Coordinates of C-alpha atoms (C1' of nucleotides) in Angstrom, one line a residue:
Chain G
M27 CA 6.6 -37.9 -21.3
V28 CA 6.9 -36.1 -18.1
R29 CA 5.0 -35.7 -14.9
L30 CA 3.3 -32.2 -14.7
A31 CA 4.7 -29.9 -12.1
R32 CA 2.3 -28.8 -9.3
F33 CA 4.6 -25.9 -8.3
D34 CA 6.5 -23.5 -10.5
A35 CA 9.5 -21.3 -9.9
E36 CA 7.4 -18.2 -9.3
D37 CA 5.6 -19.8 -6.4
F38 CA 8.9 -20.3 -4.6
V39 CA 10.1 -16.8 -5.4
D40 CA 6.9 -15.2 -4.2
A41 CA 7.0 -17.2 -1.0
A42 CA 10.6 -16.2 -0.3
V43 CA 9.8 -12.5 -0.8
A44 CA 6.7 -12.7 1.4
L45 CA 8.7 -14.5 4.1
I46 CA 11.5 -11.9 4.0
A47 CA 9.0 -9.0 4.2
E48 CA 7.4 -10.5 7.2
G49 CA 10.3 -11.9 9.2
G50 CA 13.6 -10.8 7.6
G51 CA 16.1 -12.9 5.7
A52 CA 16.4 -15.7 8.3
A53 CA 12.7 -16.4 8.0
A54 CA 13.2 -17.4 4.4
S55 CA 14.7 -20.8 5.0
M56 CA 14.2 -23.6 2.4
A57 CA 11.8 -25.4 4.8
A58 CA 9.8 -22.2 5.4
I59 CA 9.5 -21.5 1.7
A60 CA 8.5 -25.1 1.0
R61 CA 5.9 -25.0 3.8
K62 CA 4.4 -21.7 2.5
V63 CA 4.0 -23.1 -1.0
G64 CA 2.8 -26.5 0.3
A65 CA 5.6 -28.3 -1.5
P66 CA 8.3 -30.7 -0.2
T67 CA 11.8 -29.1 0.2
G68 CA 13.2 -31.3 -2.4
S69 CA 10.9 -29.9 -5.1
I70 CA 12.6 -26.5 -4.8
Y71 CA 15.8 -28.0 -6.1
H72 CA 14.1 -29.0 -9.4
R73 CA 13.7 -25.3 -10.1
F74 CA 16.6 -23.6 -8.3
E75 CA 20.1 -24.9 -7.7
S76 CA 20.4 -23.3 -4.2
R77 CA 18.8 -20.9 -1.8
A78 CA 21.0 -18.1 -3.1
A79 CA 19.5 -18.7 -6.5
I80 CA 16.0 -18.2 -5.3
I81 CA 16.9 -15.0 -3.4
A82 CA 18.9 -13.7 -6.3
T83 CA 16.1 -14.4 -8.7
A84 CA 13.7 -12.5 -6.5
W85 CA 16.1 -9.6 -6.3
Q86 CA 16.7 -9.5 -10.0
A87 CA 13.0 -9.2 -10.6
M88 CA 12.4 -6.5 -8.0
Q89 CA 15.4 -4.6 -9.3
R90 CA 14.1 -4.9 -12.8
A91 CA 10.8 -3.3 -11.8
F92 CA 12.7 -0.6 -9.9
V93 CA 15.1 0.3 -12.7
D94 CA 12.2 0.4 -15.2
R95 CA 10.6 3.0 -13.1
M96 CA 13.7 5.1 -12.2
A97 CA 16.0 5.0 -15.2
P98 CA 13.8 6.6 -17.9
P99 CA 12.9 9.7 -15.9
L100 CA 16.5 10.1 -14.7
A101 CA 17.9 9.8 -18.2
G102 CA 15.3 12.4 -19.3
G103 CA 16.4 14.8 -16.6
R104 CA 13.1 14.5 -14.7
A105 CA 14.5 13.8 -11.2
R106 CA 11.2 14.7 -9.5
D107 CA 9.4 12.1 -11.6
A108 CA 12.0 9.5 -10.7
A109 CA 11.5 10.2 -7.0
R110 CA 7.7 10.1 -7.5
G111 CA 8.1 6.8 -9.4
L112 CA 9.9 5.3 -6.4
V113 CA 7.1 6.3 -4.1
A114 CA 4.5 5.1 -6.6
W115 CA 6.2 1.7 -6.9
A116 CA 6.3 1.3 -3.1
R117 CA 2.6 2.1 -3.0
E118 CA 1.7 -0.4 -5.7
D119 CA 3.9 -3.3 -4.4
I120 CA 4.6 -2.6 -0.8
T121 CA 5.8 -6.2 -0.1
R122 CA 8.5 -6.1 -2.8
A123 CA 9.4 -2.5 -2.0
R124 CA 9.8 -3.4 1.6
V125 CA 12.3 -6.1 0.8
F126 CA 14.1 -4.3 -2.0
L127 CA 14.4 -0.9 -0.3
L128 CA 15.0 -2.0 3.2
Y129 CA 17.3 -5.0 2.9
D130 CA 20.7 -5.6 1.4
L131 CA 21.2 -8.4 -1.1
E132 CA 24.5 -9.5 0.4
A133 CA 23.0 -9.9 3.8
L134 CA 20.1 -12.0 2.4
L135 CA 22.2 -14.4 0.4
D136 CA 23.9 -17.1 2.3
G137 CA 26.3 -18.3 -0.3
A138 CA 27.2 -17.1 -3.8
P139 CA 24.3 -17.0 -6.4
P140 CA 24.6 -18.5 -9.9
E141 CA 27.0 -16.4 -12.0
A142 CA 24.4 -15.6 -14.6
L143 CA 22.2 -14.0 -12.0
R144 CA 25.0 -12.1 -10.4
R145 CA 25.9 -10.6 -13.7
S146 CA 22.3 -9.7 -14.5
I147 CA 22.0 -7.9 -11.2
V148 CA 25.2 -6.0 -11.7
A149 CA 24.2 -5.1 -15.3
Q150 CA 20.8 -3.7 -14.1
Q151 CA 22.6 -1.8 -11.3
E152 CA 24.9 -0.3 -13.9
E153 CA 22.0 0.6 -16.1
L154 CA 20.5 2.6 -13.3
E155 CA 23.8 4.2 -12.5
E156 CA 24.3 5.3 -16.0
A157 CA 21.0 7.0 -16.0
F158 CA 21.8 8.6 -12.7
R159 CA 25.2 9.9 -14.0
A160 CA 23.4 11.5 -16.9
H161 CA 21.2 13.3 -14.4
V162 CA 24.2 14.4 -12.4
D163 CA 25.9 15.7 -15.5
E164 CA 22.9 17.9 -16.2
C165 CA 22.8 19.2 -12.7
A166 CA 26.5 19.8 -12.6
R167 CA 26.3 22.1 -15.7
A168 CA 24.0 24.5 -13.8
T169 CA 26.1 25.0 -10.7
T170 CA 29.6 25.7 -9.5
Q171 CA 29.4 23.1 -6.7
P172 CA 32.0 20.3 -6.9
R173 CA 30.7 17.2 -8.8
D174 CA 31.0 15.1 -5.6
E175 CA 28.6 17.3 -3.8
V176 CA 26.2 17.6 -6.8
A177 CA 26.1 13.8 -7.0
A178 CA 25.5 13.4 -3.3
R179 CA 22.7 15.9 -3.3
A180 CA 21.1 14.2 -6.3
R181 CA 21.4 10.8 -4.8
F182 CA 19.8 12.0 -1.7
L183 CA 16.9 13.8 -3.5
V184 CA 16.2 10.9 -5.9
F185 CA 16.8 7.8 -3.8
D186 CA 17.7 8.2 -0.1
A187 CA 15.2 10.9 0.9
P188 CA 12.1 9.2 -0.6
I189 CA 13.2 5.9 0.9
A190 CA 13.7 7.6 4.3
L191 CA 10.2 9.1 4.0
L192 CA 8.8 5.7 3.2
R193 CA 10.8 3.9 5.8
P194 CA 8.3 4.0 8.7
H195 CA 5.5 2.8 6.5
L196 CA 7.6 0.1 4.8
L197 CA 8.6 -1.2 8.3
A198 CA 5.0 -1.1 9.4
G199 CA 3.7 -2.6 6.1
S200 CA 1.1 0.2 5.9
Q201 CA 0.2 2.4 3.0
P202 CA 2.3 5.6 3.1
P203 CA 0.2 8.8 3.7
A204 CA -0.4 11.2 0.8
F205 CA 1.9 13.8 2.3
V206 CA 4.9 11.7 1.4
E207 CA 4.5 12.8 -2.2
R208 CA 3.9 16.3 -1.1
I209 CA 7.2 16.4 0.8
V210 CA 9.1 14.8 -2.1
D211 CA 7.6 17.5 -4.4
E212 CA 8.6 20.3 -2.0
M213 CA 12.2 19.0 -1.8
H214 CA 12.5 18.9 -5.6
A215 CA 10.8 22.3 -6.0
G216 CA 13.4 23.6 -3.6
D217 CA 11.1 26.4 -2.4
A218 CA 9.4 24.9 0.7
M219 CA 10.7 22.7 3.5
P220 CA 9.4 19.9 5.5
A221 CA 8.5 20.7 9.1
R222 CA 8.0 24.5 8.8
G223 CA 7.2 25.9 12.2
A224 CA 10.0 24.1 14.0
A225 CA 11.7 26.3 16.6
Chain H
M8 CA 41.0 -16.1 45.7
V9 CA 40.4 -16.0 42.1
R10 CA 42.2 -16.3 38.9
L11 CA 42.7 -13.0 37.1
A12 CA 40.7 -12.6 33.9
R13 CA 42.7 -12.0 30.7
F14 CA 39.7 -10.8 28.8
D15 CA 36.9 -8.6 30.0
A16 CA 33.4 -8.1 28.8
E17 CA 34.2 -5.0 26.8
D18 CA 36.7 -6.9 24.7
F19 CA 34.0 -9.2 23.5
V20 CA 31.4 -6.4 23.0
D21 CA 33.9 -4.4 20.9
A22 CA 34.9 -7.4 18.8
A23 CA 31.2 -8.1 18.1
V24 CA 30.5 -4.5 17.0
A25 CA 33.6 -4.5 14.8
L26 CA 32.6 -7.8 13.2
I27 CA 29.1 -6.7 12.5
A28 CA 30.4 -3.4 11.0
E29 CA 32.7 -5.3 8.7
G30 CA 30.6 -8.3 7.7
G31 CA 27.1 -8.0 9.0
G32 CA 25.3 -9.8 11.8
A33 CA 26.2 -13.3 10.6
A34 CA 29.9 -12.4 10.8
A35 CA 29.6 -12.0 14.6
S36 CA 29.5 -15.7 15.5
M37 CA 30.7 -16.7 18.9
A38 CA 33.7 -18.4 17.3
A39 CA 34.5 -15.2 15.3
I40 CA 34.2 -13.0 18.4
A41 CA 36.5 -15.3 20.4
R42 CA 39.0 -15.5 17.6
K43 CA 39.1 -11.7 17.2
V44 CA 39.8 -11.3 21.0
G45 CA 42.2 -14.2 21.1
A46 CA 40.1 -16.1 23.7
P47 CA 38.5 -19.6 23.7
T48 CA 34.8 -19.6 23.0
G49 CA 34.1 -20.9 26.4
S50 CA 35.5 -17.8 28.1
I51 CA 32.7 -15.7 26.6
Y52 CA 30.2 -17.5 28.7
H53 CA 31.9 -16.4 31.9
R54 CA 30.8 -12.9 31.0
F55 CA 27.7 -13.3 28.9
E56 CA 24.9 -15.8 29.2
S57 CA 24.4 -16.0 25.4
R58 CA 25.2 -14.5 22.1
A59 CA 22.0 -12.4 22.3
A60 CA 23.3 -11.0 25.6
I61 CA 26.5 -9.7 23.9
I62 CA 24.6 -8.1 21.0
A63 CA 22.1 -6.6 23.3
T64 CA 24.8 -5.2 25.5
A65 CA 26.5 -3.6 22.6
W66 CA 23.2 -2.2 21.3
Q67 CA 22.4 -0.8 24.7
A68 CA 25.7 1.1 24.9
M69 CA 25.4 2.5 21.4
Q70 CA 21.9 3.5 22.0
R71 CA 22.9 5.2 25.2
A72 CA 25.5 7.3 23.3
F73 CA 22.9 8.1 20.6
V74 CA 20.2 9.1 23.1
D75 CA 22.6 11.3 25.1
R76 CA 23.3 13.2 21.9
M77 CA 19.8 13.5 20.6
A78 CA 17.4 13.8 23.5
P79 CA 18.7 17.0 25.1
P80 CA 18.6 19.2 22.0
L81 CA 15.2 17.7 21.0
A82 CA 13.7 18.4 24.4
G83 CA 15.1 21.9 24.2
G84 CA 13.5 22.5 20.8
R85 CA 16.8 22.6 19.0
A86 CA 16.0 20.2 16.2
R87 CA 18.9 21.3 14.0
D88 CA 21.4 20.6 16.9
A89 CA 19.9 17.2 17.3
A90 CA 20.4 16.4 13.6
R91 CA 23.9 17.9 13.8
G92 CA 24.6 15.8 16.8
L93 CA 23.7 12.7 14.9
V94 CA 26.1 13.5 12.2
A95 CA 28.8 14.4 14.7
W96 CA 28.4 11.1 16.5
A97 CA 28.7 9.2 13.2
R98 CA 31.9 11.1 12.5
E99 CA 33.4 10.4 15.9
D100 CA 32.5 6.8 16.1
I101 CA 31.9 5.6 12.6
T102 CA 32.1 1.9 13.5
R103 CA 29.4 2.1 16.1
A104 CA 27.3 4.5 14.0
R105 CA 27.5 2.1 11.1
V106 CA 26.0 -0.7 13.2
F107 CA 23.5 1.3 15.1
L108 CA 22.2 3.4 12.3
L109 CA 22.2 0.8 9.5
Y110 CA 21.2 -2.5 11.3
D111 CA 18.1 -3.6 13.1
L112 CA 18.4 -5.1 16.6
E113 CA 15.8 -7.8 16.0
A114 CA 17.7 -8.9 12.9
L115 CA 21.1 -9.1 14.8
L116 CA 19.8 -11.0 17.7
D117 CA 19.3 -14.7 17.2
G118 CA 17.3 -15.5 20.3
A119 CA 15.9 -13.4 23.1
P120 CA 18.3 -11.2 25.1
P121 CA 18.2 -11.2 29.0
E122 CA 15.1 -9.5 30.2
A123 CA 17.0 -6.7 32.1
L124 CA 18.8 -5.7 28.9
R125 CA 15.6 -5.8 26.9
R126 CA 13.9 -3.5 29.4
S127 CA 16.9 -1.1 29.4
I128 CA 16.8 -0.8 25.6
V129 CA 13.1 -0.2 25.6
A130 CA 13.4 2.5 28.3
Q131 CA 16.2 4.3 26.4
Q132 CA 14.0 4.2 23.3
E133 CA 11.1 5.6 25.3
E134 CA 13.4 8.3 26.7
L135 CA 14.3 9.4 23.1
E136 CA 10.7 9.3 22.0
E137 CA 9.6 11.4 24.8
A138 CA 12.1 14.1 23.9
F139 CA 10.9 13.8 20.3
R140 CA 7.3 14.2 21.3
A141 CA 8.2 17.4 23.0
H142 CA 9.7 18.6 19.8
V143 CA 6.7 17.7 17.8
D144 CA 4.4 19.4 20.3
E145 CA 6.4 22.6 19.8
C146 CA 6.3 22.3 16.0
A147 CA 2.6 21.5 16.0
R148 CA 1.8 24.8 17.8
A149 CA 3.2 26.8 15.0
T150 CA 1.3 25.2 12.1
T151 CA -2.1 24.1 11.0
Q152 CA -0.8 20.8 9.5
P153 CA -2.3 17.6 11.1
R154 CA -0.1 16.3 13.9
D155 CA 0.7 13.1 11.9
E156 CA 2.2 15.1 9.2
V157 CA 4.1 17.3 11.6
A158 CA 5.5 14.3 13.3
A159 CA 6.5 12.6 10.0
R160 CA 8.2 15.7 8.8
A161 CA 10.1 16.2 12.1
R162 CA 11.2 12.5 12.1
F163 CA 12.5 12.9 8.6
L164 CA 14.4 16.1 9.4
V165 CA 15.9 15.0 12.7
F166 CA 16.5 11.3 12.1
D167 CA 15.9 9.8 8.7
A168 CA 17.3 12.5 6.4
P169 CA 20.7 12.8 8.2
I170 CA 21.0 9.0 8.3
A171 CA 20.1 8.9 4.6
L172 CA 22.8 11.5 3.9
L173 CA 25.3 9.5 5.9
R174 CA 24.3 6.1 4.4
P175 CA 26.8 6.0 1.5
H176 CA 29.7 6.9 3.8
L177 CA 28.6 4.5 6.6
L178 CA 28.3 1.7 4.1
A179 CA 31.8 2.5 2.7
G180 CA 33.2 3.1 6.2
S181 CA 34.6 6.4 5.1
Q182 CA 34.5 9.8 6.7
P183 CA 31.4 11.8 5.6
P184 CA 32.3 14.9 3.6
A185 CA 31.7 18.3 5.2
F186 CA 28.8 19.2 2.9
V187 CA 26.6 16.6 4.8
E188 CA 26.4 19.2 7.7
R189 CA 25.7 21.9 5.1
I190 CA 22.8 20.0 3.6
V191 CA 21.4 19.2 7.1
D192 CA 21.6 22.9 8.0
E193 CA 19.9 23.9 4.7
M194 CA 17.1 21.5 5.3
H195 CA 16.5 22.8 8.8
A196 CA 16.8 26.4 7.8
G197 CA 14.2 25.7 5.2
D198 CA 15.4 28.3 2.8
A199 CA 17.7 26.5 0.5
M200 CA 17.5 23.1 -1.1
P201 CA 19.9 20.3 -1.9
A202 CA 20.7 19.9 -5.6
R203 CA 19.8 23.3 -6.8
G204 CA 20.3 23.4 -10.5
A205 CA 18.5 20.2 -11.3
A206 CA 16.3 20.3 -14.4
Chain Q
dA15 C1' -1.5 -50.1 -22.9
dT16 C1' 3.4 -49.2 -21.9
dG17 C1' 7.8 -46.8 -21.2
dC18 C1' 10.2 -43.4 -19.0
dA19 C1' 11.6 -38.5 -18.1
dT20 C1' 10.2 -35.6 -14.7
dT21 C1' 8.1 -34.7 -10.6
dT22 C1' 6.4 -35.2 -5.8
dA23 C1' 7.5 -36.7 -1.2
dG24 C1' 10.0 -36.7 2.6
dA25 C1' 13.9 -39.0 4.9
dA26 C1' 19.1 -38.9 5.3
dT27 C1' 23.3 -36.3 5.3
dG28 C1' 26.6 -33.0 6.4
dC29 C1' 27.9 -28.8 8.2
dA30 C1' 28.1 -24.5 10.9
dC31 C1' 27.0 -22.7 14.9
dA32 C1' 25.6 -21.8 19.9
dT33 C1' 26.1 -23.8 24.0
dT34 C1' 27.9 -27.0 27.5
dC35 C1' 31.4 -29.8 29.6
dT36 C1' 35.9 -31.5 31.3
dA37 C1' 40.7 -30.4 32.6
dG38 C1' 43.9 -27.8 34.1
dA39 C1' 46.0 -23.1 35.4
dT40 C1' 46.1 -19.0 38.3
dC41 C1' 46.6 -16.2 42.4
dG42 C1' 44.7 -13.9 46.7
dA43 C1' 43.3 -15.1 51.2
dT44 C1' 44.4 -17.9 54.7
Chain D
dA28 C1' 52.5 -23.4 51.5
dT29 C1' 48.0 -24.5 50.5
dC30 C1' 43.1 -24.0 49.3
dG31 C1' 39.5 -23.2 46.1
dA32 C1' 36.9 -19.7 43.4
dT33 C1' 37.4 -18.2 39.0
dC34 C1' 39.4 -18.3 35.0
dT35 C1' 41.6 -20.3 30.4
dA36 C1' 41.5 -23.8 26.9
dG37 C1' 39.4 -26.3 23.7
dA38 C1' 36.8 -30.6 22.9
dA39 C1' 32.0 -32.5 23.0
dT40 C1' 27.2 -31.9 22.2
dG41 C1' 22.9 -30.7 20.2
dT42 C1' 20.3 -28.2 17.0
dG43 C1' 18.8 -26.1 12.8
dC44 C1' 19.6 -25.6 8.4
dA45 C1' 20.9 -26.3 3.2
dT46 C1' 21.5 -29.9 0.3
dT47 C1' 21.3 -34.6 -1.5
dC48 C1' 19.3 -39.0 -1.9
dT49 C1' 15.8 -42.8 -2.5
dA50 C1' 11.3 -44.3 -3.7
dA51 C1' 7.1 -43.8 -5.7
dA52 C1' 3.8 -41.3 -8.7
dT53 C1' 2.4 -39.0 -13.0
dG54 C1' 0.9 -38.5 -17.7
dC55 C1' 2.6 -37.6 -22.6
dA56 C1' 4.6 -40.0 -26.6
dT57 C1' 4.6 -44.1 -28.6

DNA sequence: ATGCATTTAGAATGCACATTCTAGATCGAT
DNA sequence: ATCGATCTAGAATGTGCATTCTAAATGCAT
């Protein structure tokens, strides 16, 4: 007893991510997602209770992959590996990285996502932040700088600087050049700088 | 002959920018802009032909301020001053910087802006890129690195890294701490690194 | 073979928004 | 004092979207 489904949840999630990567959040309308999958719009609601549920499900999965890459090296005090992991992830899955690293969940959602998803996303975020705090603790022990500044420098080195280096390539949807890793390494080594030779 | 206007164009532009800064692009609906100014929605159309025209006008003005800060030092080979100018601008006008540095024009517009505005924005963009190219030329003369890499490093140092350092504070709407300038200087000096003391 | 829970299929609904429209107010030039 | 261009004021319109609804199809358990 049951009719077999032609489309499953993952089809819709993948379509939503692809549409956002190509055309921004507004491009991932229910009609566009359905069209991309080849399903009627109504079928989506047999899998997801709302558009926000699809977007949040996609986000949760991307965040899971991101945290799996970043949290272990951070907790182990290997900040350089974490930054490298970020770049490697972007290389391997440029579509998802483009969405996760360049967009903001709040801006993509229209309404509120299901509570369970919201909690899961917050928990994963907290998981990453705990690993990051461990890293900051370790850095703070080796310096006299105020903790605020240590944390800001670490956040920049591990997250924001690699993302900034990737940004042009994420926007263009093209493979980042090899020197991105080189610059990340230089920054973490702290003994060579990007753009030597500037006036 | 004429009734005097109670609201002028700038009121609407300022309201739109403030709304985007607070709640993202979707928060700047025509109704919300009118409400913020205290005007009826219809009055907006006596000044602007469309929502896209308001957004594009706001963008053009923010970009003008940004280019005025960045292009002269870049053209003069003073990359550090350009990066410092970016941070100083964000400090002085955090609301506009928040919108201009964190959002994307395409994503904010709904339809196409008036052609004249589109052209003006492209021209200002080109003005900045020309100054940037001059800077890259100068950097390229002093190194054996391929020009692609020199350009990427310069773009990072001048634009993306300062923006990444400001990002947490732009998102929070809070004044950036003084060490942002210090880190920018260190990166441009090329002889000290953020987050010394990391494992 | 038949029943029926689940699905496809896509039309109908309702809502939020940009835009347009109608009425009436204002004030400088005459 | 009056005219009329330009404005305020806010209701009406049209569109695009998320969501819901109705009908028909499907295929396993019996």
